[in-house]
Coordinates of C-alpha atoms in Angstrom, one line a residue:
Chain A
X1 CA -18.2 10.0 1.9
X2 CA -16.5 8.8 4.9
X3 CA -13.1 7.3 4.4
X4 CA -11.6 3.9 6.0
X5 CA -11.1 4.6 9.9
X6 CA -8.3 3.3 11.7
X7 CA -7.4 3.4 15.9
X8 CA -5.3 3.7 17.5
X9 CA -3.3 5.6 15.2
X10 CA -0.2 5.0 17.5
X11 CA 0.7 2.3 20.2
X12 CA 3.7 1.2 21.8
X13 CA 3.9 -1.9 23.8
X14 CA 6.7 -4.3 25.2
X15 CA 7.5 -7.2 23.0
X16 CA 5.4 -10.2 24.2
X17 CA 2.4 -8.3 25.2
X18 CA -0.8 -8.4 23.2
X19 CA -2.3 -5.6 20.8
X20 CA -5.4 -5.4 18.2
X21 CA -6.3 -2.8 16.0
X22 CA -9.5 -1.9 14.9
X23 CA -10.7 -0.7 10.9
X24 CA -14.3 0.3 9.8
X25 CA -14.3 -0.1 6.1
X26 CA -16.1 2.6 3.4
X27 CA -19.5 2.0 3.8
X28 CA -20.7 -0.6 1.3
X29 CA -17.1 -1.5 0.2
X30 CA -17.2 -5.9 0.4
X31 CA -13.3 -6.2 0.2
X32 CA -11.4 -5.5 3.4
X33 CA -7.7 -5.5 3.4
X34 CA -4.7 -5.4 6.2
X35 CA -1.1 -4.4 4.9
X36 CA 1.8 -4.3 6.9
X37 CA 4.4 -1.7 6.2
X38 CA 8.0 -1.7 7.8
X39 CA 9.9 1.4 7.6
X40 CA 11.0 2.3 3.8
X41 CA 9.1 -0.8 2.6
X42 CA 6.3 -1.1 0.4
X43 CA 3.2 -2.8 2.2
X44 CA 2.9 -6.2 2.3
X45 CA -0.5 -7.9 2.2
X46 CA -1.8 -9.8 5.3
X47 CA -4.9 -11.0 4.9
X48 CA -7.7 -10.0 2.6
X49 CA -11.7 -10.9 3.4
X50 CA -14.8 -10.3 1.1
X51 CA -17.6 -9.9 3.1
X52 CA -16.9 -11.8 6.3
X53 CA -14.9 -14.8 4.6
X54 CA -11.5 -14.7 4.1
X55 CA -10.0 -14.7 0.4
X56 CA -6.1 -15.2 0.7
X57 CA -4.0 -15.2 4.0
X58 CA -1.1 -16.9 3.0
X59 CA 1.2 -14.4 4.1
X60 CA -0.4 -14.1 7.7
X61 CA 1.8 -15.4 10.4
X62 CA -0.8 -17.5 12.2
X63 CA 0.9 -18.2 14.9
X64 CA 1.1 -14.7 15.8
X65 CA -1.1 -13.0 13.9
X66 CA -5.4 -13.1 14.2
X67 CA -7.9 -11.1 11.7
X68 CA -11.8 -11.4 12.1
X69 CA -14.4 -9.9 10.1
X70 CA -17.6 -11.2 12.0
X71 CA -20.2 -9.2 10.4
X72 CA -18.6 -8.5 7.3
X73 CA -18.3 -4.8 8.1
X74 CA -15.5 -4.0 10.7
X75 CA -12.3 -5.8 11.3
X76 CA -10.0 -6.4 14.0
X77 CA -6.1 -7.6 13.8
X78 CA -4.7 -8.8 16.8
X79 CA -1.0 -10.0 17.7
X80 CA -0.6 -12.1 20.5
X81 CA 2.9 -11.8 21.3
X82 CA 4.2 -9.2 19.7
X83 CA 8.2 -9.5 18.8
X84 CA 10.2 -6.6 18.1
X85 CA 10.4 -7.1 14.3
X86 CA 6.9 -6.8 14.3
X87 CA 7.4 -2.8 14.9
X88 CA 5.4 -1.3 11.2
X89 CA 2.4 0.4 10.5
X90 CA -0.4 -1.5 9.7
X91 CA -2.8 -0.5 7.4
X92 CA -6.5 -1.4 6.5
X93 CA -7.8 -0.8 2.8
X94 CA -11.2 -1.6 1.7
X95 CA -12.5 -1.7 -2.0
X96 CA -16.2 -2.3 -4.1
X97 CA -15.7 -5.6 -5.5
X98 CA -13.0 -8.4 -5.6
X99 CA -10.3 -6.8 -7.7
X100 CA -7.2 -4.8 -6.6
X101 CA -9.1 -1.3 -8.3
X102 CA -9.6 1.3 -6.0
X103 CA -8.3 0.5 -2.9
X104 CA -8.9 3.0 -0.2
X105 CA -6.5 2.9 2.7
X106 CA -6.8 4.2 6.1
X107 CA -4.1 6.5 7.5
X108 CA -2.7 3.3 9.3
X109 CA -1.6 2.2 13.2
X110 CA 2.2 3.0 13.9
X111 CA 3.0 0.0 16.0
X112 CA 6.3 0.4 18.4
X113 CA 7.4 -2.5 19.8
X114 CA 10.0 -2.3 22.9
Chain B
X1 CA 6.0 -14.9 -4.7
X2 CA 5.6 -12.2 -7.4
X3 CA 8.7 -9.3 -6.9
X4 CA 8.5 -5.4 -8.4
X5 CA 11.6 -3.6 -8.0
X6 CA 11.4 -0.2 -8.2
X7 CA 14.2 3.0 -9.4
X8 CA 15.8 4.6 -7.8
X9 CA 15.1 4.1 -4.1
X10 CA 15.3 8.3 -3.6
X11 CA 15.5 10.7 -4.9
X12 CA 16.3 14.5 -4.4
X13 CA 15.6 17.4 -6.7
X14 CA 15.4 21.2 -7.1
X15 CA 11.8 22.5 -7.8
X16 CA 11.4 22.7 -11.6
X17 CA 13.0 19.4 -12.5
X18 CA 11.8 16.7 -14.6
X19 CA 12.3 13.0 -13.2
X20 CA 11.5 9.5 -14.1
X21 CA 10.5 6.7 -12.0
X22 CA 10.6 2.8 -13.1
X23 CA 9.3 -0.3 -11.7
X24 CA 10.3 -3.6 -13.3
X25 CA 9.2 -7.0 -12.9
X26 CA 10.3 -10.6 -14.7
X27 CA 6.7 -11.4 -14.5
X28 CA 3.4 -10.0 -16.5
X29 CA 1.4 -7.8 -14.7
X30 CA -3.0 -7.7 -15.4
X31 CA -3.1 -4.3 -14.5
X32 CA -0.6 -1.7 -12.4
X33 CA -1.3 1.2 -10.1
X34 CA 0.5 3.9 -9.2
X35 CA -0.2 5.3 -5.1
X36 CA 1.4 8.2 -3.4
X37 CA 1.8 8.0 0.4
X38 CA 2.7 11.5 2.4
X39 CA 4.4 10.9 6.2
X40 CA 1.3 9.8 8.6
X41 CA -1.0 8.5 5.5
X42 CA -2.1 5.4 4.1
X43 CA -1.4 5.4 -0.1
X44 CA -3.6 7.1 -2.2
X45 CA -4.5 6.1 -5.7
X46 CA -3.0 8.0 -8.4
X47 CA -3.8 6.1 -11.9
X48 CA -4.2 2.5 -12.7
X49 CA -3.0 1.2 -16.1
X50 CA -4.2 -1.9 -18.0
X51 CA -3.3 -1.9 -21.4
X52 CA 0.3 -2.7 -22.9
X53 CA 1.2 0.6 -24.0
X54 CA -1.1 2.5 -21.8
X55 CA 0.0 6.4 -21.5
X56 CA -2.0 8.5 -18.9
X57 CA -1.9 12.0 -17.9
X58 CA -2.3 13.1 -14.6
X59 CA -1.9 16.9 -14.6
X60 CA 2.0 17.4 -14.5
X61 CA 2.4 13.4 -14.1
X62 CA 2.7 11.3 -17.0
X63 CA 2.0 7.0 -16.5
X64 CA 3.8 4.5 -19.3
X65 CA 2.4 0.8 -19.1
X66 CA 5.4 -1.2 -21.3
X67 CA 3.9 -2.8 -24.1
X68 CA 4.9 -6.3 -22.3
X69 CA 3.0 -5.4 -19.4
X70 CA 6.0 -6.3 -17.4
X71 CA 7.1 -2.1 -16.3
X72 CA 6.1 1.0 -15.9
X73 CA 7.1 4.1 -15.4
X74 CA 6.1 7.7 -13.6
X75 CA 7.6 11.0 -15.2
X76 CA 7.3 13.8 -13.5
X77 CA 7.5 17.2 -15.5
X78 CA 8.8 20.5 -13.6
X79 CA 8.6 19.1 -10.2
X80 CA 7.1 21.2 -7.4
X81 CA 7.6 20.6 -3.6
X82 CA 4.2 19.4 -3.2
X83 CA 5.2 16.2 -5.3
X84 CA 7.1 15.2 -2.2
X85 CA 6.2 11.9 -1.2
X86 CA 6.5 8.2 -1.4
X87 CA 5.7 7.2 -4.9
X88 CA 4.4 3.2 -4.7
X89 CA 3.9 1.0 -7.7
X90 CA 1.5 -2.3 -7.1
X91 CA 0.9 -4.9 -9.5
X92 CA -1.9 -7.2 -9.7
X93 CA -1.2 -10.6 -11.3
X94 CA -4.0 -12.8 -9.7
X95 CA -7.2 -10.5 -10.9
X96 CA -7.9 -9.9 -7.4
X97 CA -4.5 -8.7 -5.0
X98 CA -1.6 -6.5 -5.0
X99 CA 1.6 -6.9 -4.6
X100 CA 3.7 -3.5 -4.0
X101 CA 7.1 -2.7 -4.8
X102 CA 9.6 -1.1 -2.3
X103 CA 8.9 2.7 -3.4
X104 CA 10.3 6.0 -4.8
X105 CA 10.9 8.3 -1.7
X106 CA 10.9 12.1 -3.4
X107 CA 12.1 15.2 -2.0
X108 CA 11.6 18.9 -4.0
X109 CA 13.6 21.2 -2.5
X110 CA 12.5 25.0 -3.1

C-alpha cells in the first residue's frame, strides 16, 4: 500500500512570495490532514477535511493561509505571502474514518523562508 | 486550547539504559498516541491507548495510560541506538483531532 505523498519535499522562497504544497492521501482514507511543525515543536493542526468538506480550521491563519480538497482525494496548501515565521515543515496525514486513530503522515515539505 | 507537556525535552543516553518519558495534561484525554518521528520523516504510529490504566507492550517499549486518563508515559528498557528519535505524544479530547505535545528528542550513543 502506497503511503501519503508529499512535494516538494523542500522549498525556499523570499518572504512575501507565494508557495503551495501538494498531498495525495492513502488511497480510500476520507480524512485528510495538514500539520505544521516549527523546529523542536510538536505539530500543530491546520486544517482537517473529510471527504472534500472541511471539519475544523480554526487554527488556520486565513488571511495567509488556503487549503482545498476539490475532489475529496488530493489537497493543496497554499500561502500567499509567506512571512519569515512561517519557515516549518508542513505535513499532510490522512486516516479511514473521522477519529484521530491511525493517522498516516507523509514525510513533510521543509519550507525556508528568507 | 487543550496543552500536553511533555518530560524531559532531551534526552541523552548510553546504549543499554532504561529511560522514562511522561506527558501530562490538566485536562482528560479520550484516547492517547504515542508517534516516533526520525530527521526527514513525518511521525509514525507507535501504540494508541484508551483505557485508564491501559499497559501496552511494544517489544522493548512499554505504554502506561494513568488511570485519570490525564498522562502517560513511555519506558524504554535497554535502549539501543536505533531508538533515536523524536518521541511525540497526541491526545485526542474531541473524538475526532489531535493535539500534540512538544516531544522527547532521544539520542543512544554506542
Amino acid at each position: 500500500e502506497a503511503g501519503v505523498a508529499q512535494s516538494p519535499r523542500y522549498k525556499i522562497i523570499e518572504k512575501r512570495q507565494s508557495v503551495a504544497f501538494w498531498c495525495n492521501p492513502i488511497s480510500g482514507h476520507a480524512t485528510l490532514y495538514w500539520y505544521q511543525q516549527i523546529l523542536g515543536q510538536g505539530p500543530k493542526l491546520l486544517i482537517q477535511f473529510q471527504n472534500n468538506g472541511v471539519v475544523d480550521d480554526s487554527q488556520l491563519p486565513k488571511d495567509r493561509f488556503s487549503a482545498e480538497r476539490l475532489k475529496g482525494v488530493d489537497s493543496t496548501l497554499k500561502i500567499q505571502p509567506a512571512k519569515l515565521e512561517d519557515s516549518a515543515v508542513y505535513l499532510c496525514a490522512s486516516s479511514h474514518q473521522g477519529g484521530p486513530y491511525e493517522q498516516y503522515f507523509g514525510p513533510g515539505t521543509r519550507l525556508t523562508v528568507t | 486550547t487543550q496543552l500536553l507537556e511533555q518530560s524531559p525535552q532531551f534526552l541523552s543516553i548510553q546504549e543499554g539504559e532504561n529511560l522514562t518519558v511522561y506527558c501530562n495534561s490538566s485536562s482528560v484525554f479520550s484516547s492517547l498516541q504515542w508517534y516516533r518521528q526520525e530527521p526527514g520523516e513525518g511521525p509514525v504510529l507507535l501504540v494508541t491507548v484508551v483505557t485508564g490504566g491501559e499497559v501496552k507492550k511494544l517489544k522493548r517499549l512499554t505504554f502506561q495510560f494513568g488511570d485519570a486518563r490525564k498522562d502517560s508515559s513511555l519506558h524504554i528498557t535497554a535502549a539501543q541506538p536505533g531508538d533515536t528519535g523524536l518521541y511525540l505524544c497526541a491526545g485526542d479530547w474531541a473524538g475526532n483531532m489531535l493535539t500534540f505535545g512538544g516531544g522527547t528528542r532521544l539520542m543512544v550513543k554506542p
